[in-house]
PDB file of C-alpha atoms and ligand atoms in Angstrom:
ATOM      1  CA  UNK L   1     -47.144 145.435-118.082  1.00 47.00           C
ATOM      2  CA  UNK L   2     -47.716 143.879-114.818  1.00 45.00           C
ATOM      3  CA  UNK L   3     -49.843 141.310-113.817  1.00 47.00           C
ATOM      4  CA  UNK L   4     -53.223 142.862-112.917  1.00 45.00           C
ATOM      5  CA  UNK L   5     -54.638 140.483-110.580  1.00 46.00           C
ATOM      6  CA  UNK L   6     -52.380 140.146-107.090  1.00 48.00           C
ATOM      7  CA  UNK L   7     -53.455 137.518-104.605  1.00 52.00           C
ATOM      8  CA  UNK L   8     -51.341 135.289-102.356  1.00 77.00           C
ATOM      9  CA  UNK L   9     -48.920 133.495-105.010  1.00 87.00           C
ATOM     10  CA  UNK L  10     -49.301 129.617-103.807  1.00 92.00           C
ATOM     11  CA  UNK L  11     -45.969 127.873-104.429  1.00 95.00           C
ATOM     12  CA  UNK L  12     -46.302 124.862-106.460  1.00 97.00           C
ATOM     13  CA  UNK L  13     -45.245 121.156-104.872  1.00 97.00           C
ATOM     14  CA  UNK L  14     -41.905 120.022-106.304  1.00 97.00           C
ATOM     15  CA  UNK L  15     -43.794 116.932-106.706  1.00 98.00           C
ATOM     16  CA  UNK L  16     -45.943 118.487-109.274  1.00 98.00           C
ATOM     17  CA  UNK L  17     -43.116 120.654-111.051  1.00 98.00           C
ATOM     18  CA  UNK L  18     -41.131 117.052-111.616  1.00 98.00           C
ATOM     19  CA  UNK L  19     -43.970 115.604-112.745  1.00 98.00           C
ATOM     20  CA  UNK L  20     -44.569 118.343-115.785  1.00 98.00           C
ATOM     21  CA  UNK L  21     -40.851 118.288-116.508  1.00 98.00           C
ATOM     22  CA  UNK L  22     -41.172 114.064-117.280  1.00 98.00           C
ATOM     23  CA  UNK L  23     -44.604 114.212-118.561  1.00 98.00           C
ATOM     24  CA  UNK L  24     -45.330 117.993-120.303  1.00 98.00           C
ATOM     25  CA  UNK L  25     -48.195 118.156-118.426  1.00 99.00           C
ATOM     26  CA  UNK L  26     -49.794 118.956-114.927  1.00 98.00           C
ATOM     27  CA  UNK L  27     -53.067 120.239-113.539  1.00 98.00           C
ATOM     28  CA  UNK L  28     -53.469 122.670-110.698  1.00 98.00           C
ATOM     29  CA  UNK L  29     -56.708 122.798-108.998  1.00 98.00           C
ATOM     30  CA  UNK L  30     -58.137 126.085-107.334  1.00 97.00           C
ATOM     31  CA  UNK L  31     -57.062 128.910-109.448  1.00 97.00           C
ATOM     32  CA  UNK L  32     -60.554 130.853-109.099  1.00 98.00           C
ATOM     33  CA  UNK L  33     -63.373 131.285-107.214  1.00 97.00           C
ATOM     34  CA  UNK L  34     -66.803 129.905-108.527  1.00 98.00           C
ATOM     35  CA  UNK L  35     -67.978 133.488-108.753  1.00 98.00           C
ATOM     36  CA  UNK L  36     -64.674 134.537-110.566  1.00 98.00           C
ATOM     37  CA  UNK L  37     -65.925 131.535-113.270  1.00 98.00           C
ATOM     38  CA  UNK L  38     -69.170 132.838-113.870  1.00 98.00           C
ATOM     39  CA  UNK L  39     -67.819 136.426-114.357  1.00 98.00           C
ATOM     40  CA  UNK L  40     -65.395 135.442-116.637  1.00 98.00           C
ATOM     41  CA  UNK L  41     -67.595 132.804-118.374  1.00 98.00           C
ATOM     42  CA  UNK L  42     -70.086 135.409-119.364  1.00 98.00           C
ATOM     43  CA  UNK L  43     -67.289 137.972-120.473  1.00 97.00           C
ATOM     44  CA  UNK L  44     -66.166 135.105-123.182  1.00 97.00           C
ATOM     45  CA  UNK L  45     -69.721 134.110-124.156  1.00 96.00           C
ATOM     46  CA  UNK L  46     -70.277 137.650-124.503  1.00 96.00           C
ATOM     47  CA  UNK L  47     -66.872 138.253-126.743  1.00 95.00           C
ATOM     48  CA  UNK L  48     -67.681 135.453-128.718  1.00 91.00           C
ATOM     49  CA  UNK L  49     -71.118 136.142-129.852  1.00 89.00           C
ATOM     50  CA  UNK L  50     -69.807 139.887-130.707  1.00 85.00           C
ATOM     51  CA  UNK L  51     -67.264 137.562-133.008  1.00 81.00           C
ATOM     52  CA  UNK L  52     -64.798 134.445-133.318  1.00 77.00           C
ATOM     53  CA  UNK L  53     -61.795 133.846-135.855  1.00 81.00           C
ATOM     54  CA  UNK L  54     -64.235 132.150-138.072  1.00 78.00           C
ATOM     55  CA  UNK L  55     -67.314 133.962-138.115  1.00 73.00           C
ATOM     56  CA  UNK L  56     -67.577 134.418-141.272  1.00 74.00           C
ATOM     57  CA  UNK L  57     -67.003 130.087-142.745  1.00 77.00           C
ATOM     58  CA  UNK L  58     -70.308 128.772-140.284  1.00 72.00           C
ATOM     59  CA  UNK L  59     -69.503 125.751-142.277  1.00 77.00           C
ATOM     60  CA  UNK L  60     -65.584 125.105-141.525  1.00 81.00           C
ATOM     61  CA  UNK L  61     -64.954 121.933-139.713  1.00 87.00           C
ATOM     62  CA  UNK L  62     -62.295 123.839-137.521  1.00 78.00           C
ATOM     63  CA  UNK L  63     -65.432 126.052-136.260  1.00 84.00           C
ATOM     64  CA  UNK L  64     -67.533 122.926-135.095  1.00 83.00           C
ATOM     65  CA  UNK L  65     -65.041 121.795-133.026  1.00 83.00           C
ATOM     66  CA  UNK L  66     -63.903 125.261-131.418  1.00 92.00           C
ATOM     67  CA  UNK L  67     -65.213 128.817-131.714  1.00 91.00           C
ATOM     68  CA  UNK L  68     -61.905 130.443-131.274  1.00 93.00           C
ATOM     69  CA  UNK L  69     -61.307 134.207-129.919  1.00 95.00           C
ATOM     70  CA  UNK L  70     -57.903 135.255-129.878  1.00 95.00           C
ATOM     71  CA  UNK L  71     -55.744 138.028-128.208  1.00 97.00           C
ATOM     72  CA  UNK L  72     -59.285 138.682-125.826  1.00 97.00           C
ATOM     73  CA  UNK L  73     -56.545 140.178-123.473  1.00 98.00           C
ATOM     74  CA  UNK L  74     -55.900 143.166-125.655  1.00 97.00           C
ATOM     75  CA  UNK L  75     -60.091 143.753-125.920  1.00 96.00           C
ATOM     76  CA  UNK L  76     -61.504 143.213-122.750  1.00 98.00           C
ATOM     77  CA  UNK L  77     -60.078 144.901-119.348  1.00 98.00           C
ATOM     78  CA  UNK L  78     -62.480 141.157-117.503  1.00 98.00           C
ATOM     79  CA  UNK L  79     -60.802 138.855-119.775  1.00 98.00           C
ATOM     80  CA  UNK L  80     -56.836 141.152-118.945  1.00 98.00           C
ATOM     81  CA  UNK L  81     -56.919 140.371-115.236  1.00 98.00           C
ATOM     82  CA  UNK L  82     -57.563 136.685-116.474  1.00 98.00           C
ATOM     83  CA  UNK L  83     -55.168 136.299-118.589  1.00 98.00           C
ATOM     84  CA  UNK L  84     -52.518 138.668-116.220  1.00 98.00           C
ATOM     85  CA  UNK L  85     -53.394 136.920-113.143  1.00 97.00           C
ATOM     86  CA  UNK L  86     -50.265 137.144-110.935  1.00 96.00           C
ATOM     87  CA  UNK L  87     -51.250 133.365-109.483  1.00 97.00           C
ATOM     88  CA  UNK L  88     -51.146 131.832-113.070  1.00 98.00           C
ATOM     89  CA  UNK L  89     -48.451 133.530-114.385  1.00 98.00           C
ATOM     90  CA  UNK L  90     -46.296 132.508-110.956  1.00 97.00           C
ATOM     91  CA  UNK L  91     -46.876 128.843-111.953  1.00 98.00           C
ATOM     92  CA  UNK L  92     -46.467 129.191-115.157  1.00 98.00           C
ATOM     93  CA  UNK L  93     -43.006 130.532-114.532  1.00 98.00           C
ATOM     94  CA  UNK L  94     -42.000 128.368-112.289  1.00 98.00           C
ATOM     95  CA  UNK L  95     -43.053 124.861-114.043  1.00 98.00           C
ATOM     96  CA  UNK L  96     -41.605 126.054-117.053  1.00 98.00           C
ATOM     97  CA  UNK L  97     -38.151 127.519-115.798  1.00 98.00           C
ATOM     98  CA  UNK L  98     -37.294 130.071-116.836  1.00 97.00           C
ATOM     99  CA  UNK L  99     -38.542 133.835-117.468  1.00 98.00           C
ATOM    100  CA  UNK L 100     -41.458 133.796-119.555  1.00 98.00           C
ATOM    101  CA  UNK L 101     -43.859 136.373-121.509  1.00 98.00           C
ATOM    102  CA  UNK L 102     -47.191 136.317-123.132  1.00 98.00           C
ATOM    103  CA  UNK L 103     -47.412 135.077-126.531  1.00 98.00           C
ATOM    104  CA  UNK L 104     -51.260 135.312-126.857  1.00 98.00           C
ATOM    105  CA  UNK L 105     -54.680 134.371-125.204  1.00 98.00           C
ATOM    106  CA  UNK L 106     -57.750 132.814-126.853  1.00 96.00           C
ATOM    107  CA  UNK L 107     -61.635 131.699-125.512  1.00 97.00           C
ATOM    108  CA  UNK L 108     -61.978 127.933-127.049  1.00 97.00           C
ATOM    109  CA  UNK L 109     -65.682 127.045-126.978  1.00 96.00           C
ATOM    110  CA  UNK L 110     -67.450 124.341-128.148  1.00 96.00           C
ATOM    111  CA  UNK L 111     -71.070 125.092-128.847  1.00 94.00           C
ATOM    112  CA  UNK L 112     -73.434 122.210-127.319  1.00 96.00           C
ATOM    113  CA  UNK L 113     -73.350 118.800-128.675  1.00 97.00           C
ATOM    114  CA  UNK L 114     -70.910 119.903-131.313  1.00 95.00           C
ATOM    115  CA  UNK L 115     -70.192 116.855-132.385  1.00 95.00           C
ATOM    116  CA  UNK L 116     -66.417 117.073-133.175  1.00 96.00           C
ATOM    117  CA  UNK L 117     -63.280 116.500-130.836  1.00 97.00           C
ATOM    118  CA  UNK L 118     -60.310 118.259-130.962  1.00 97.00           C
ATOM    119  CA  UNK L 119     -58.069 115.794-132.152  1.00 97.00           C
ATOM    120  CA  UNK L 120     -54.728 115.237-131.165  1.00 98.00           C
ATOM    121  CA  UNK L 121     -51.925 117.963-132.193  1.00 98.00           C
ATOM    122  CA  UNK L 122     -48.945 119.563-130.738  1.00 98.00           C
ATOM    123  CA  UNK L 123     -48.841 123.310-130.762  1.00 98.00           C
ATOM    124  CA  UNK L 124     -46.049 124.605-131.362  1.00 98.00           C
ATOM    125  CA  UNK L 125     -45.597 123.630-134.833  1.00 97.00           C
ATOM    126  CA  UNK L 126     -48.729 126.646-135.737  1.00 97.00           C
ATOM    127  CA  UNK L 127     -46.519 129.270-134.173  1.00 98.00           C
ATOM    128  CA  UNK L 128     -43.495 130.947-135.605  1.00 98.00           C
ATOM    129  CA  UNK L 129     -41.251 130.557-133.611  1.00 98.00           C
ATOM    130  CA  UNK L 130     -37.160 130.347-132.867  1.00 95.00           C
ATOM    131  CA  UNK L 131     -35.184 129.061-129.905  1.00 91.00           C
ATOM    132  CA  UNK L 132     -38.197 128.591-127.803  1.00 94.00           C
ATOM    133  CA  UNK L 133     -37.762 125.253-125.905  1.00 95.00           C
ATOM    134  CA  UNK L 134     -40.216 126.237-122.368  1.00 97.00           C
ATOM    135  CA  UNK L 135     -43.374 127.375-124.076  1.00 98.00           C
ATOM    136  CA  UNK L 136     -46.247 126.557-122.074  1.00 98.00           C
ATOM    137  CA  UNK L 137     -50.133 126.723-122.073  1.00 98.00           C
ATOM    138  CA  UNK L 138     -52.405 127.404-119.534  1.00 98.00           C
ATOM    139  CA  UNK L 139     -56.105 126.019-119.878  1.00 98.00           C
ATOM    140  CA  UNK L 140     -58.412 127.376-117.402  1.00 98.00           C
ATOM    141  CA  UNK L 141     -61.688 125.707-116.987  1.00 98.00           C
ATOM    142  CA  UNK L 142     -64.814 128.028-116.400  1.00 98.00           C
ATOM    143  CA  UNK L 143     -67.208 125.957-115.642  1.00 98.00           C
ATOM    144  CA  UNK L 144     -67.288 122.094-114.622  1.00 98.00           C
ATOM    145  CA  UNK L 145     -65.690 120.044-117.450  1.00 98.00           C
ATOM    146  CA  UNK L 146     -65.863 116.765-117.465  1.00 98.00           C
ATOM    147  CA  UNK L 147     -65.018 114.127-120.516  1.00 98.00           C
ATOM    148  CA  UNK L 148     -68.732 114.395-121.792  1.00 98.00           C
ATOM    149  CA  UNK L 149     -67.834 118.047-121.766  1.00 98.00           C
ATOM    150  CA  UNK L 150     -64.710 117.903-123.682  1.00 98.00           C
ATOM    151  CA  UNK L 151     -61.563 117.905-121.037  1.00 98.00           C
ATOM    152  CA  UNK L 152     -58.404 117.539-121.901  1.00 98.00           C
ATOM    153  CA  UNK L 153     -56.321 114.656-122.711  1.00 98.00           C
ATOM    154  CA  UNK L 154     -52.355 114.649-122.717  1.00 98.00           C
ATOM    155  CA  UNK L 155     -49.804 111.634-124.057  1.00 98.00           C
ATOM    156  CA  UNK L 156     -47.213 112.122-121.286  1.00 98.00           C
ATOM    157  CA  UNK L 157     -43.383 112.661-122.668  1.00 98.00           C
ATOM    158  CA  UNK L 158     -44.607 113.426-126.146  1.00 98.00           C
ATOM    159  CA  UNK L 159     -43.136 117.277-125.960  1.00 98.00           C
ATOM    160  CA  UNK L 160     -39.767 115.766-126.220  1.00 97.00           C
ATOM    161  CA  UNK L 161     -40.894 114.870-130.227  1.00 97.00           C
ATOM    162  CA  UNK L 162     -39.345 118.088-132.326  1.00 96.00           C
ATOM    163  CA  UNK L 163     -39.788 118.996-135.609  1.00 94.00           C
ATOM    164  CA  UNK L 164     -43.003 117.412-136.251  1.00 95.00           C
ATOM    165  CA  UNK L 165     -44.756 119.637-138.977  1.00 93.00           C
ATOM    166  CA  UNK L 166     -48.364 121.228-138.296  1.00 95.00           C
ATOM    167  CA  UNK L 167     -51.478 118.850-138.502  1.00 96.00           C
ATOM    168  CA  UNK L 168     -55.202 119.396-139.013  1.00 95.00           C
ATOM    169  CA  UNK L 169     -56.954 119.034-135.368  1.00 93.00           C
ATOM    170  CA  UNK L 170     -60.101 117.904-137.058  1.00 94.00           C
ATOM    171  CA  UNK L 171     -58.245 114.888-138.425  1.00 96.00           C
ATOM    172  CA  UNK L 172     -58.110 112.104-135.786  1.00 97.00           C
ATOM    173  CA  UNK L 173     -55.222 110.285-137.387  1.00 97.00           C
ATOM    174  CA  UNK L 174     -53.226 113.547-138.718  1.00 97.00           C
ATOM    175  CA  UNK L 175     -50.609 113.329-135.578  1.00 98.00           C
ATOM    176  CA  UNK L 176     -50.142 109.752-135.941  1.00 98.00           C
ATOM    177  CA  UNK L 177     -49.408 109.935-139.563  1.00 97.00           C
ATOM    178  CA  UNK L 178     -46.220 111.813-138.469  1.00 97.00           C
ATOM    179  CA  UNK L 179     -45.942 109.184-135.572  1.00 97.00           C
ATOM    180  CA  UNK L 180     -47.537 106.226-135.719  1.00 97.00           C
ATOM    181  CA  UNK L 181     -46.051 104.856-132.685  1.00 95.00           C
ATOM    182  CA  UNK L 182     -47.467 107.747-130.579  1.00 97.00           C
ATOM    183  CA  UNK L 183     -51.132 106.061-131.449  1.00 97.00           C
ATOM    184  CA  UNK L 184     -49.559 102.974-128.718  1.00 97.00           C
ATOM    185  CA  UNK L 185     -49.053 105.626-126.186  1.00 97.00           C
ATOM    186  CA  UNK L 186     -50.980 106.084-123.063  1.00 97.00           C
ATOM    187  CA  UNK L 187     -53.350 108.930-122.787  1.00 98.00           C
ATOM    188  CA  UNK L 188     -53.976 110.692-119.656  1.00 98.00           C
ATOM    189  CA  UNK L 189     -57.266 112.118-119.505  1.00 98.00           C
ATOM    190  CA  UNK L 190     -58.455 115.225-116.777  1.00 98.00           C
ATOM    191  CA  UNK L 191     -61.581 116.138-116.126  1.00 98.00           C
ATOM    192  CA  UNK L 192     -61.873 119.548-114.773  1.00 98.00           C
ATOM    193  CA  UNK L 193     -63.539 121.425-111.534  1.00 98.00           C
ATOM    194  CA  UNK L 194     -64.602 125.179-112.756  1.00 98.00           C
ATOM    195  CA  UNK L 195     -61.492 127.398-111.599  1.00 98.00           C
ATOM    196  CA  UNK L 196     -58.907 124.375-112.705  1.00 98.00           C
ATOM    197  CA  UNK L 197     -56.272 125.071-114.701  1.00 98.00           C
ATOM    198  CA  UNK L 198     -54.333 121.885-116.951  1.00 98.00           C
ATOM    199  CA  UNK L 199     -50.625 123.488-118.189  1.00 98.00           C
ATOM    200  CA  UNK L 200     -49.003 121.861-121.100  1.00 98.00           C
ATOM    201  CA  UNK L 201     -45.552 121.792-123.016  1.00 98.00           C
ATOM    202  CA  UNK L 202     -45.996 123.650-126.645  1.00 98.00           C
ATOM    203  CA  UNK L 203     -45.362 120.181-127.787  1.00 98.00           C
ATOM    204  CA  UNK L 204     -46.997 117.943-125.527  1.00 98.00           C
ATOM    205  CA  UNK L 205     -49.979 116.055-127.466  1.00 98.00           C
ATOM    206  CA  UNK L 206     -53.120 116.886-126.519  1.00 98.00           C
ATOM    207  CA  UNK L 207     -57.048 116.567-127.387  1.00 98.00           C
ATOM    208  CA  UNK L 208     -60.177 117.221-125.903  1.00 98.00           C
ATOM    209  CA  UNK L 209     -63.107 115.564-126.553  1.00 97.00           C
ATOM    210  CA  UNK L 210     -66.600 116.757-128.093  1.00 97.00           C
ATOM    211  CA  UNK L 211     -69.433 118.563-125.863  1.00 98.00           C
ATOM    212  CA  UNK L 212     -72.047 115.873-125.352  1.00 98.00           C
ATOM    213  CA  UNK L 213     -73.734 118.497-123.085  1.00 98.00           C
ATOM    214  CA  UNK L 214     -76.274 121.058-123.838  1.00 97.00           C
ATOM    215  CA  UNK L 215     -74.379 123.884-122.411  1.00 97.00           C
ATOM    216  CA  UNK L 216     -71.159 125.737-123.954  1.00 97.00           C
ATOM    217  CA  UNK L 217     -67.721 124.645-123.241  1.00 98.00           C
ATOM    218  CA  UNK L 218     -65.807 127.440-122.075  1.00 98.00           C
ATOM    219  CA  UNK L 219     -62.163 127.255-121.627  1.00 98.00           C
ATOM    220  CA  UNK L 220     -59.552 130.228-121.601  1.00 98.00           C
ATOM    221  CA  UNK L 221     -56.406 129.290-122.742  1.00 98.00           C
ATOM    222  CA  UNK L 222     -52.973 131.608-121.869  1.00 98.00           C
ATOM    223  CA  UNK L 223     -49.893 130.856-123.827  1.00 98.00           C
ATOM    224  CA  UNK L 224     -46.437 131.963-122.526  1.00 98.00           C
ATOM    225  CA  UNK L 225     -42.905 131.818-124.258  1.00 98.00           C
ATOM    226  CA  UNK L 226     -39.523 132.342-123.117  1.00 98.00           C
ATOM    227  CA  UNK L 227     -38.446 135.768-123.300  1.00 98.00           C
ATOM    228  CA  UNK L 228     -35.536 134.665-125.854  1.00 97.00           C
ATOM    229  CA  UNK L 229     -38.283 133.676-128.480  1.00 98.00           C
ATOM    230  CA  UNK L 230     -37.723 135.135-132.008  1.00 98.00           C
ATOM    231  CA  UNK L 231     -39.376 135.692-134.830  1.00 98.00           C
ATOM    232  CA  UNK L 232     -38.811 132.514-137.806  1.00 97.00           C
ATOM    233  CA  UNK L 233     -40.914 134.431-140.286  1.00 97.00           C
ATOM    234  CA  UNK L 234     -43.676 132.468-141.022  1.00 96.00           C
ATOM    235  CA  UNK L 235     -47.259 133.310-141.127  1.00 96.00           C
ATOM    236  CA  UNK L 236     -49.325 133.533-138.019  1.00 96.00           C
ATOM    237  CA  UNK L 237     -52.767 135.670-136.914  1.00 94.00           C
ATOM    238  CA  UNK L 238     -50.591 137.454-134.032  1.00 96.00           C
ATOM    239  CA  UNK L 239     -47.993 138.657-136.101  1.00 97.00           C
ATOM    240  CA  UNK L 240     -48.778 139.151-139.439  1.00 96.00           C
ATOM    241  CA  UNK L 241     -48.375 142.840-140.487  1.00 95.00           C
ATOM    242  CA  UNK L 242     -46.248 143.902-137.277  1.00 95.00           C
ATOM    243  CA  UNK L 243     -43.129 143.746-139.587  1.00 95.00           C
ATOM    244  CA  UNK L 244     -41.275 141.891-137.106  1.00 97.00           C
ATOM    245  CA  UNK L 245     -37.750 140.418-139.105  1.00 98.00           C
ATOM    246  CA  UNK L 246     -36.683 137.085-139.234  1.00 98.00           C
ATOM    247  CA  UNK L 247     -34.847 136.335-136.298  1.00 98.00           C
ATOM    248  CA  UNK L 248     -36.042 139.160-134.376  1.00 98.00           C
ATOM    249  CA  UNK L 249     -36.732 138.496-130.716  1.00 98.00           C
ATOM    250  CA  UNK L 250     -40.719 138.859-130.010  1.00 98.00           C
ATOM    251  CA  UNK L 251     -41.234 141.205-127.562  1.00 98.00           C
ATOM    252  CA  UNK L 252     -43.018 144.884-127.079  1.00 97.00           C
ATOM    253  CA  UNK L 253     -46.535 145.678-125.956  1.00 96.00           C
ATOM    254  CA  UNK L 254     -48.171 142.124-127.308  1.00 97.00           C
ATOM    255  CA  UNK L 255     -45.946 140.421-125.622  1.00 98.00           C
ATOM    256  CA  UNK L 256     -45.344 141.346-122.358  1.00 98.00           C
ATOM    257  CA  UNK L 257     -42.843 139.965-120.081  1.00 98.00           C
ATOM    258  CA  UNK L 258     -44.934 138.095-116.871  1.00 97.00           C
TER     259      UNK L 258
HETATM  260  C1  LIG S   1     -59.731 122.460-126.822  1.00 93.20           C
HETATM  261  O1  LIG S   1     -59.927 123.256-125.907  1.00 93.20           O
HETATM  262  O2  LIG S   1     -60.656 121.835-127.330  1.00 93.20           O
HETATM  263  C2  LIG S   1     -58.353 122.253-127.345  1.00 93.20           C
HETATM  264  C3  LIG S   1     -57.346 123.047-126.648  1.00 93.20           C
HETATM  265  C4  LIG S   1     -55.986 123.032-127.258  1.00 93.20           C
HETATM  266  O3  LIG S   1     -55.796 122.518-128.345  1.00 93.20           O
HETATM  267  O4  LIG S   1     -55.049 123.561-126.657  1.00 93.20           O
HETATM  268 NI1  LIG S   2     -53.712 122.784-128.740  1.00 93.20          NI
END
């Protein structure tokens, strides 16, 4: 599938590409429009209230901190040109390297004053993946997100750290448990304009703080993998039951090349 959305593709700085290669992280301001945020805003409000991944455990920790909606591409034609956008894909391409494709989409919301970060994890470790050293996320900001509102904050250099295992991103000391020395770090911190975007290594740490505010946090997140990706078998929402084998590269309909 092609990207459904086909502005102008603005070139990135080489400035900025460096700067994601050393740190694992960059942010790109002026993706959308302020009336493209409150169309898409509404369309994930909207999705969410029809239902999230936990809908059913109101009390789960996990759910306090994020109401989660994942593969929103593949149900809403709004959310598709979003997550297809020929600008964001363009960038995502080119700050990562090499040719890329979609490994999934999801809303993250955080209800107002929810009370509960996101604490510090690396991604990669959830997914199931093989021979996928360029994945990348995209987190677009649809509406104005400052710290109070729970923006993002990155510890530059830490994608280079492989093999770390999966931790809980309601425990604030679960990543440093692996690494305690990543605790020393500095943090870099970005508060968002609505229509910003933050990209980040698979393995970059990352956390964003609680809402504070009394609206919703909405974020859409798109998350892109090298086209060589395969399967490593392990459990995961996106592929469970699509009797992928071991080893297998990921690709087909979900996952189309960008
Ligand atoms: C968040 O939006 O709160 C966290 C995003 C992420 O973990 O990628
Ligand atoms: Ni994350």
């Amino acid at each position: 599938m092609q990207p459904a959305t086909a502005p102008n593709v603005r070139p990135l700085p080489a400035d900025l590409v460096a700067g994601y290669r050393r740190d694992g992280f960059c942010v790109v301001r002026g993706l959308l429009s302020a009336d493209a945020c409150a169309e898409y805003r509404a369309e994930c409000l909207r999705l969410c209230e029809e239902n999230d991944l936990l809908r059913n455990q109101p009390g789960s920790k996990y759910r306090a901190a994020l109401i989660q909606r994942v593969n929103v591409w593949r149900d809403s034609p709004v959310i598709a040109r979003l997550t297809l956008h020929r600008q964001l894909c363009a960038w995502a391409t080119a700050l990562a390297g090499e040719p890329l494709r979609l490994w999934h989409d999801h809303i993250l919301a955080k209800a107002p004053r929810n009370g509960a970060p996101t604490e510090f994890h690396q991604d990669q470790p959830y997914w199931p993946h093989r021979d996928s050293a360029q994945p990348i996320s995209a987190w677009i900001a649809l509406q104005d997100v400052p710290v109070e509102r729970g923006c993002m904050s990155f510890i530059p250099g830490s994608q280079r750290l492989t093999g770390l295992g999966s931790t809980d991103l309601t425990d604030a000391g679960g990543l440093f448990a692996l690494r305690p020395e990543l605790a020393m770090e500095p943090r870099v911190t970005i508060p968002l304009r609505a229509g910003d975007v933050t990209f980040h290594h698979g393995r970059t740490a990352h956390r964003a703080n609680a809402n504070d505010t009394d609206e919703y946090r909405v974020a859409h997140t798109v998350i892109y993998m090298p086209r060589t990706t395969t399967y490593s078998g392990t459990g995961h929402c996106i592929t469970d039951g699509q009797n992928f084998a071991t080893g297998q590269v990921l690709s087909g309909e979900l996952f189309p090349e960008i």
